[in-house]
Amino acid sequence: MNNSAQNCQAFDLVIKNVQLITLDKEHNKVPYGLLEDAAIAVTDGVIQWLGKSADLPDHPCKNVVDGEGQFLSPGLIDCHTHLVFAGSRAAEFEQRLNGMSYKEIAEQGGGILSTVKATREASFHELLKLAEQRAKTLMREGVTCIEIKSGYGLNTETEIKMLEVATALEQSLPIDIRRTFLGAHAVPPEFKGDSDGYIDYLINDTLPKVHELGLADAVDGFCENIGFSREQMARLFAEAKKIGLPVKLHAEQLSDSGGTALVADLDGLSADHLEYLSKKDCKRLSHSVTIPVLLPGAFHTLSETQLPPVDLLREYNVPMAIGSDYNPGSSPLCSLKLMMNMACTLFKLTPEEALLGVTKHAAMALGLDKVGELKVGYQANFCLWDIQHPAELSYTYGVNPLTRLWIRGQTCFL
Ligand code: NIG
Ligand code: FE
């Protein structure tokens, strides 16, 4: 019995006459796992078959799409965003261009805390409406899964409100959302000068309530001299581990604070930013399941000059993911495609590494399987691109080559 006949008698969707960017290891002999003159078939939102057009099984299917020779890739995954927030930080952008640093602004009560004030004041519905607009903007360029962090509440009530907005987004849009609890993003005004006391509050009040309500898929923090120390993060992570939540960390963004080693030792999902990552800790990453997530949007916006150690990560064979870090302060750039371009132009990733960074490796950074590649048994999340070569996805910006988007085999109209 051949592969096609085993699984089903009919297909819900067939896309034929496409170049498949599978990113599948089996096709790794060719760049991008490219399969030319191909077709792909879906049943119940899952890929049932893919291969050369000539070999397409002759099953009945009411929905046959002619891809007209275009390229079909897995849906893109934005594995690091702060998509739920209110207010604007345009004035700070101006302050920075007048010579003030991100750190100085934060120390004077601006930065993250100014977004905290606006987010606390905003209603659930205001936040949801803003988040919907932003998620749709990402989706129009092919994003089918978004990670969203809390962290602009910094009290139990508002952290819960943010995570509830992220949860509601999955109901209002046909998109997969992963929710991350980022209570340890900054010290709120109520705990000024008492960051240890704030960590206690997160451990004893916020995290247990968030968990009880089932609102978080992971726990994150900002391990930095203007955030929390490695020891403070270790305390919070110990509680996360106790309740079975995976951890991840904003690490080595502004200095080498040892956050990556902490999260790698705990086999956390990801260590994110990493401009100041040392050789020793690159090696540590290679011995863990933790995925480095590069965030070129923040690097660019903060006019950072210290580059993440991409060559070392390659040398140690560590898969690199890329996120937008979409947020109002350090990365007000709501485009994962722009991040692919910047990962290439600023961090010197190859276009193939950039695409892997927003698909297969982004899935790994979120602990997700069955997404991020075109493979039998994987979720039918597809982008159809009107391009001449897969590298064009990183090469151009400002033109949107996405012609169609499917999530779980359903067409998305955006
Ligand atoms: O990922 N580093 C901390 N968090 C965000 C910035 C958030 C903000 O400035 O509002 C980041 O860059
Ligand atoms: Fe971030």
Coordinates of C-alpha atoms and ligand atoms in Angstrom, one line a residue:
M1 CA 0.0 0.0 0.0
N2 CA 1.5 3.4 -0.9
N3 CA 1.7 6.3 1.5
S4 CA -1.3 8.2 0.1
A5 CA -3.7 5.3 0.2
Q6 CA -2.9 4.5 3.9
N7 CA -4.2 7.7 5.3
C8 CA -7.4 8.9 3.7
Q9 CA -9.8 8.4 0.9
A10 CA -10.3 12.1 0.1
F11 CA -8.5 15.4 0.4
D12 CA -10.0 18.7 1.7
L13 CA -7.5 20.8 -0.1
V14 CA -4.9 20.3 -2.9
I15 CA -2.5 23.0 -4.0
K16 CA -0.8 22.0 -7.2
N17 CA 1.7 23.5 -9.5
V18 CA 3.9 24.9 -6.7
Q19 CA 7.6 25.0 -5.7
L20 CA 7.6 23.6 -2.2
I21 CA 10.0 25.2 0.3
T22 CA 9.7 22.3 2.6
L23 CA 12.7 23.1 5.0
D24 CA 12.5 19.4 5.7
K25 CA 15.8 17.6 6.5
E26 CA 14.9 14.7 4.1
H27 CA 15.3 17.2 1.3
N28 CA 18.3 18.8 2.9
K29 CA 20.6 17.8 0.0
V30 CA 19.0 20.8 -1.7
P31 CA 18.9 24.3 -0.2
Y32 CA 15.6 25.1 1.5
G33 CA 14.5 21.5 1.0
L34 CA 13.1 22.7 -2.3
L35 CA 10.8 20.5 -4.2
E36 CA 10.0 21.8 -7.7
D37 CA 6.9 21.0 -9.8
A38 CA 5.2 19.8 -6.7
A39 CA 1.8 19.5 -5.1
I40 CA 0.6 19.3 -1.5
A41 CA -2.6 17.7 -0.1
V42 CA -4.5 18.4 3.2
T43 CA -7.1 16.6 5.2
D44 CA -8.5 17.9 8.5
G45 CA -6.0 20.7 8.7
V46 CA -3.0 18.4 8.4
I47 CA -0.6 17.7 5.5
Q48 CA -1.5 14.2 4.1
W49 CA 0.7 14.1 1.1
L50 CA 3.3 16.1 -0.7
G51 CA 5.5 15.3 -3.7
K52 CA 6.0 15.8 -7.4
S53 CA 2.8 16.9 -9.2
A54 CA 3.0 13.8 -11.4
D55 CA 2.7 11.5 -8.4
L56 CA -0.3 13.3 -6.8
P57 CA -2.8 10.5 -5.7
D58 CA -6.0 10.5 -7.5
H59 CA -8.3 11.1 -4.5
P60 CA -11.4 13.2 -4.8
C61 CA -11.0 16.8 -3.6
K62 CA -13.5 19.7 -4.0
N63 CA -10.9 22.4 -3.3
V64 CA -8.1 22.3 -5.8
V65 CA -5.9 25.4 -6.0
D66 CA -3.5 26.1 -8.9
G67 CA -0.4 27.7 -7.4
E68 CA 0.6 28.9 -10.9
G69 CA 4.3 28.0 -10.3
Q70 CA 4.6 30.2 -7.1
F71 CA 6.5 29.2 -4.0
L72 CA 4.8 27.6 -1.0
S73 CA 6.5 27.8 2.4
P74 CA 5.4 26.9 5.9
G75 CA 3.5 29.6 7.8
L76 CA 5.9 32.0 9.5
I77 CA 6.3 32.0 13.3
D78 CA 7.1 35.1 15.3
C79 CA 8.6 33.6 18.5
H80 CA 9.2 36.8 20.4
T81 CA 6.7 39.7 20.7
H82 CA 5.3 42.1 23.2
L83 CA 2.2 42.6 21.1
V84 CA -0.3 43.6 23.8
F85 CA 0.3 47.2 25.0
A86 CA -1.2 50.6 25.0
G87 CA 0.4 54.0 24.5
S88 CA 3.3 55.2 22.3
R89 CA 7.0 55.8 23.0
A90 CA 7.7 58.1 20.1
A91 CA 8.8 60.8 22.4
E92 CA 11.5 58.5 23.8
F93 CA 12.6 57.7 20.3
E94 CA 13.2 61.4 19.9
Q95 CA 15.0 61.6 23.3
R96 CA 17.3 58.8 22.2
L97 CA 18.1 60.7 19.0
N98 CA 18.9 63.7 21.1
G99 CA 21.5 61.7 22.9
M100 CA 19.9 60.0 25.8
S101 CA 20.4 56.2 26.1
Y102 CA 17.8 53.5 26.5
K103 CA 19.3 52.8 29.9
E104 CA 19.1 56.4 31.0
I105 CA 15.5 56.7 29.9
A106 CA 14.6 53.6 31.9
E107 CA 16.5 54.8 35.0
Q108 CA 14.4 58.0 34.9
G109 CA 11.1 56.1 35.0
G110 CA 10.5 56.1 31.3
G111 CA 11.0 53.2 29.0
I112 CA 9.1 50.0 30.0
L113 CA 7.4 51.8 32.9
S114 CA 5.8 54.4 30.7
T115 CA 4.1 51.6 28.7
V116 CA 3.2 50.0 32.0
K117 CA 1.2 53.1 33.0
A118 CA -0.6 53.2 29.7
T119 CA -1.4 49.5 29.7
R120 CA -2.7 49.6 33.3
E121 CA -5.1 52.4 32.3
A122 CA -6.3 50.7 29.1
S123 CA -9.4 48.5 29.1
F124 CA -9.4 44.8 28.1
H125 CA -11.3 45.8 24.9
E126 CA -8.9 48.6 24.0
L127 CA -6.0 46.3 24.4
L128 CA -7.7 43.6 22.3
K129 CA -8.5 46.0 19.5
L130 CA -4.9 47.2 19.3
A131 CA -3.5 43.7 19.5
E132 CA -5.8 42.5 16.7
Q133 CA -4.6 45.2 14.4
R134 CA -1.0 44.3 15.1
A135 CA -1.6 40.6 14.7
K136 CA -3.3 41.2 11.4
T137 CA -0.4 43.3 10.2
L138 CA 2.0 40.3 10.9
M139 CA -0.4 37.9 9.3
R140 CA -0.6 39.9 6.1
E141 CA 3.1 39.0 5.6
G142 CA 2.6 35.3 6.3
V143 CA 2.7 34.9 10.1
T144 CA 0.5 32.1 11.4
C145 CA 1.8 31.7 15.0
I146 CA 2.7 34.5 17.4
E147 CA 4.3 34.3 20.9
I148 CA 3.0 37.2 23.1
K149 CA 4.5 38.2 26.4
S150 CA 2.9 40.0 29.3
G151 CA 5.2 42.4 31.2
Y152 CA 3.6 45.8 30.8
G153 CA 1.3 45.1 33.8
L154 CA 3.7 44.4 36.6
N155 CA 0.9 43.8 39.0
T156 CA -1.2 40.7 39.2
E157 CA -4.4 42.3 37.8
T158 CA -2.8 43.8 34.7
E159 CA -0.5 40.9 34.0
I160 CA -3.7 38.7 34.0
K161 CA -5.5 41.3 31.8
M162 CA -2.7 41.2 29.2
L163 CA -2.6 37.4 29.1
E164 CA -6.4 37.3 28.8
V165 CA -6.1 39.6 25.8
A166 CA -3.5 37.3 24.3
T167 CA -5.9 34.3 24.9
A168 CA -8.9 36.2 23.4
L169 CA -6.8 37.0 20.3
E170 CA -6.7 33.3 19.4
Q171 CA -10.5 33.2 19.5
S172 CA -10.9 36.4 17.4
L173 CA -8.4 35.6 14.7
P174 CA -7.5 32.3 12.9
I175 CA -4.0 32.2 14.4
D176 CA -2.0 30.2 16.9
I177 CA -0.9 32.2 20.0
R178 CA 1.6 31.2 22.7
R179 CA 1.4 33.2 25.9
T180 CA 4.4 34.0 28.0
F181 CA 4.3 35.4 31.5
L182 CA 6.9 38.2 31.7
G183 CA 6.1 39.6 35.2
A184 CA 9.9 40.0 35.7
H185 CA 10.3 42.6 33.0
A186 CA 11.0 45.7 35.2
V187 CA 10.5 46.7 38.8
P188 CA 7.2 48.5 39.1
P189 CA 6.9 51.8 41.0
E190 CA 5.2 50.1 44.0
F191 CA 8.4 48.1 44.6
K192 CA 11.0 50.8 43.7
G193 CA 14.3 50.0 45.3
D194 CA 13.1 46.5 46.3
S195 CA 13.5 44.2 43.3
D196 CA 13.8 41.2 45.6
G197 CA 10.4 42.1 47.2
Y198 CA 8.9 42.3 43.7
I199 CA 10.3 38.8 42.8
D200 CA 8.7 37.5 46.1
Y201 CA 5.4 39.1 45.0
L202 CA 5.6 37.4 41.6
I203 CA 6.4 34.1 43.2
N204 CA 3.7 34.3 45.9
D205 CA 0.9 36.1 44.1
T206 CA 1.1 36.7 40.4
L207 CA 2.6 33.5 39.0
P208 CA 0.3 31.2 41.1
K209 CA -2.8 33.1 39.9
V210 CA -1.7 33.2 36.3
H211 CA -1.0 29.5 36.4
E212 CA -4.3 28.7 38.2
L213 CA -6.2 30.5 35.4
G214 CA -4.2 28.6 32.7
L215 CA -3.0 31.8 31.1
A216 CA 0.7 31.1 30.5
D217 CA 2.6 28.6 28.4
A218 CA 6.0 29.8 29.6
V219 CA 7.8 32.1 32.0
D220 CA 10.3 34.8 30.9
G221 CA 12.3 37.6 32.4
F222 CA 14.7 40.5 31.7
C223 CA 18.1 39.5 33.1
E224 CA 20.1 42.7 32.9
N225 CA 21.6 45.4 35.0
I226 CA 18.5 47.4 34.4
G227 CA 16.3 44.4 34.9
F228 CA 16.8 41.4 37.3
S229 CA 19.9 39.6 38.4
R230 CA 20.7 36.0 37.5
E231 CA 20.0 35.0 41.1
Q232 CA 16.6 36.7 41.1
M233 CA 15.7 35.0 37.8
A234 CA 16.9 31.7 39.2
R235 CA 14.4 32.1 42.1
L236 CA 11.5 32.8 39.8
F237 CA 12.4 30.0 37.4
A238 CA 12.6 27.5 40.3
E239 CA 8.9 28.2 40.9
A240 CA 8.1 28.0 37.2
K241 CA 9.7 24.6 37.1
K242 CA 7.7 23.5 40.2
I243 CA 4.5 24.1 38.4
G244 CA 5.7 22.6 35.1
L245 CA 6.1 25.8 33.1
P246 CA 9.0 26.1 30.7
V247 CA 11.3 29.1 31.0
K248 CA 13.0 31.5 28.6
L249 CA 14.9 34.7 29.1
H250 CA 15.9 38.1 27.7
A251 CA 19.6 37.6 28.1
E252 CA 22.8 39.3 27.2
Q253 CA 21.1 42.2 25.5
L254 CA 23.0 45.1 27.0
S255 CA 25.7 43.3 29.0
D256 CA 27.0 39.8 29.7
S257 CA 24.9 39.1 32.8
G258 CA 25.0 35.3 32.7
G259 CA 21.3 34.8 31.8
T260 CA 22.0 32.4 28.9
A261 CA 23.9 30.0 31.1
L262 CA 21.0 30.0 33.7
V263 CA 18.4 29.3 31.1
A264 CA 20.5 26.7 29.2
D265 CA 21.2 24.9 32.5
L266 CA 17.5 24.6 33.0
D267 CA 17.0 23.4 29.4
G268 CA 14.8 26.5 28.9
L269 CA 13.1 27.1 25.6
S270 CA 15.1 30.0 24.4
A271 CA 17.7 32.7 25.3
D272 CA 16.8 35.9 23.4
H273 CA 18.8 39.0 22.2
L274 CA 22.4 37.7 22.9
E275 CA 24.4 40.6 21.6
Y276 CA 26.8 40.2 24.6
L277 CA 26.9 36.4 24.6
S278 CA 30.4 35.0 25.4
K279 CA 32.1 32.1 23.7
K280 CA 31.8 30.0 26.8
D281 CA 28.0 30.4 26.9
C282 CA 27.7 29.8 23.1
K283 CA 29.2 26.4 23.9
R284 CA 26.8 25.9 26.8
L285 CA 23.9 26.5 24.5
S286 CA 25.2 23.8 22.2
H287 CA 24.9 21.3 25.1
S288 CA 21.3 22.2 25.9
V289 CA 18.0 22.3 24.0
T290 CA 17.7 26.1 24.5
I291 CA 17.4 28.0 21.2
P292 CA 19.1 31.4 20.7
V293 CA 16.6 33.9 19.4
L294 CA 18.1 36.9 17.6
L295 CA 16.2 40.1 17.6
P296 CA 17.6 42.4 14.9
G297 CA 14.8 44.9 15.3
A298 CA 15.9 45.9 18.8
F299 CA 19.6 45.9 17.7
H300 CA 18.6 48.3 14.9
T301 CA 16.3 50.6 16.9
L302 CA 18.7 51.0 19.8
S303 CA 21.6 51.7 17.4
E304 CA 23.5 48.8 19.0
T305 CA 26.9 48.2 17.7
Q306 CA 27.8 44.9 19.5
L307 CA 26.8 42.1 17.2
P308 CA 25.5 38.7 18.5
P309 CA 28.1 36.0 17.9
V310 CA 26.6 34.4 14.8
D311 CA 29.8 32.8 13.6
L312 CA 30.3 31.1 17.0
L313 CA 26.7 29.9 17.1
R314 CA 27.2 28.4 13.6
E315 CA 30.5 26.9 14.7
Y316 CA 28.8 25.1 17.6
N317 CA 26.0 24.1 15.3
V318 CA 23.3 25.8 17.3
P319 CA 20.0 26.5 15.4
M320 CA 19.2 30.2 15.4
A321 CA 15.7 31.6 15.6
I322 CA 14.6 35.2 14.7
G323 CA 11.8 37.2 16.3
S324 CA 10.3 40.7 15.7
D325 CA 10.5 41.6 19.4
Y326 CA 7.6 43.9 18.4
N327 CA 7.2 46.4 21.3
P328 CA 6.8 50.1 21.6
G329 CA 10.3 50.8 23.0
S330 CA 13.1 48.8 21.5
S331 CA 11.5 47.4 18.4
P332 CA 8.4 49.3 17.1
L333 CA 8.7 47.3 13.9
C334 CA 5.7 45.1 13.2
S335 CA 7.1 43.0 10.3
L336 CA 8.7 39.6 10.5
K337 CA 9.8 40.0 6.9
L338 CA 11.8 43.1 7.8
M339 CA 13.5 41.1 10.5
M340 CA 14.5 38.4 8.0
N341 CA 16.0 41.2 5.9
M342 CA 17.8 42.7 8.9
A343 CA 19.0 39.3 10.1
C344 CA 20.8 39.1 6.8
T345 CA 22.0 42.7 6.3
L346 CA 22.9 43.4 10.0
F347 CA 23.7 39.9 11.4
K348 CA 25.0 38.4 8.2
L349 CA 22.7 35.4 8.3
T350 CA 22.1 33.7 5.0
P351 CA 18.6 34.0 3.5
E352 CA 18.1 30.3 4.2
E353 CA 19.1 30.7 7.8
A354 CA 16.8 33.7 8.1
L355 CA 13.8 31.6 6.8
L356 CA 14.7 28.7 9.1
G357 CA 14.8 31.3 11.9
V358 CA 11.2 32.3 11.4
T359 CA 9.9 28.8 10.8
K360 CA 11.5 25.6 11.9
H361 CA 13.8 27.1 14.5
A362 CA 11.1 29.5 15.8
A363 CA 8.9 26.5 16.4
M364 CA 11.8 24.9 18.4
A365 CA 12.1 28.1 20.4
L366 CA 8.5 27.8 21.4
G367 CA 8.6 24.1 22.0
L368 CA 6.2 23.4 19.2
D369 CA 6.2 20.4 17.0
K370 CA 4.3 19.8 13.8
V371 CA 4.7 23.3 12.6
G372 CA 7.5 25.2 10.8
E373 CA 8.2 22.7 8.0
L374 CA 6.2 21.1 5.1
K375 CA 6.0 17.5 6.1
V376 CA 3.3 14.8 6.2
G377 CA 1.6 15.0 9.6
Y378 CA 2.4 18.7 10.1
Q379 CA -0.2 21.4 10.5
A380 CA -1.3 22.8 7.1
N381 CA -0.1 26.4 7.6
F382 CA 1.0 27.7 4.3
C383 CA 2.2 30.9 2.6
L384 CA 2.0 31.2 -1.1
W385 CA 4.6 33.7 -2.4
D386 CA 4.9 35.4 -5.8
I387 CA 8.7 35.3 -5.9
Q388 CA 11.4 34.1 -8.2
H389 CA 13.7 32.5 -5.6
P390 CA 13.3 31.7 -1.8
A391 CA 16.0 34.2 -1.0
E392 CA 13.7 37.0 -2.2
L393 CA 11.8 36.7 1.1
S394 CA 14.8 38.2 2.9
Y395 CA 16.1 40.3 -0.1
T396 CA 13.1 42.6 -0.6
Y397 CA 11.3 44.8 1.8
G398 CA 8.3 47.1 1.2
V399 CA 6.8 44.9 -1.4
N400 CA 4.6 42.1 0.0
P401 CA 4.8 39.0 -2.2
L402 CA 2.3 37.0 -0.1
T403 CA -0.6 36.0 -2.4
R404 CA -2.4 33.5 -0.1
L405 CA -2.3 32.3 3.4
W406 CA -3.8 29.1 4.9
I407 CA -4.0 28.2 8.6
R408 CA -4.9 24.5 9.4
G409 CA -5.9 24.2 5.7
Q410 CA -8.3 27.1 5.8
T411 CA -7.8 30.2 3.6
C412 CA -7.3 33.4 5.7
F413 CA -8.8 36.6 4.3
L414 CA -7.0 39.5 5.9
Ligands
NIG1 O1 12.8 42.8 24.3 N1 14.5 44.0 26.9 C1 13.4 44.1 27.4 N2 12.2 44.0 26.8 C2 11.9 44.5 25.5 C3 11.9 46.0 25.5 C4 10.6 46.4 26.0 C5 10.4 47.9 26.0 O2 11.4 48.7 25.9 O3 9.2 48.3 26.2 C6 12.9 43.9 24.5 O4 13.7 44.6 23.9
FE2 FE 11.5 41.4 24.2

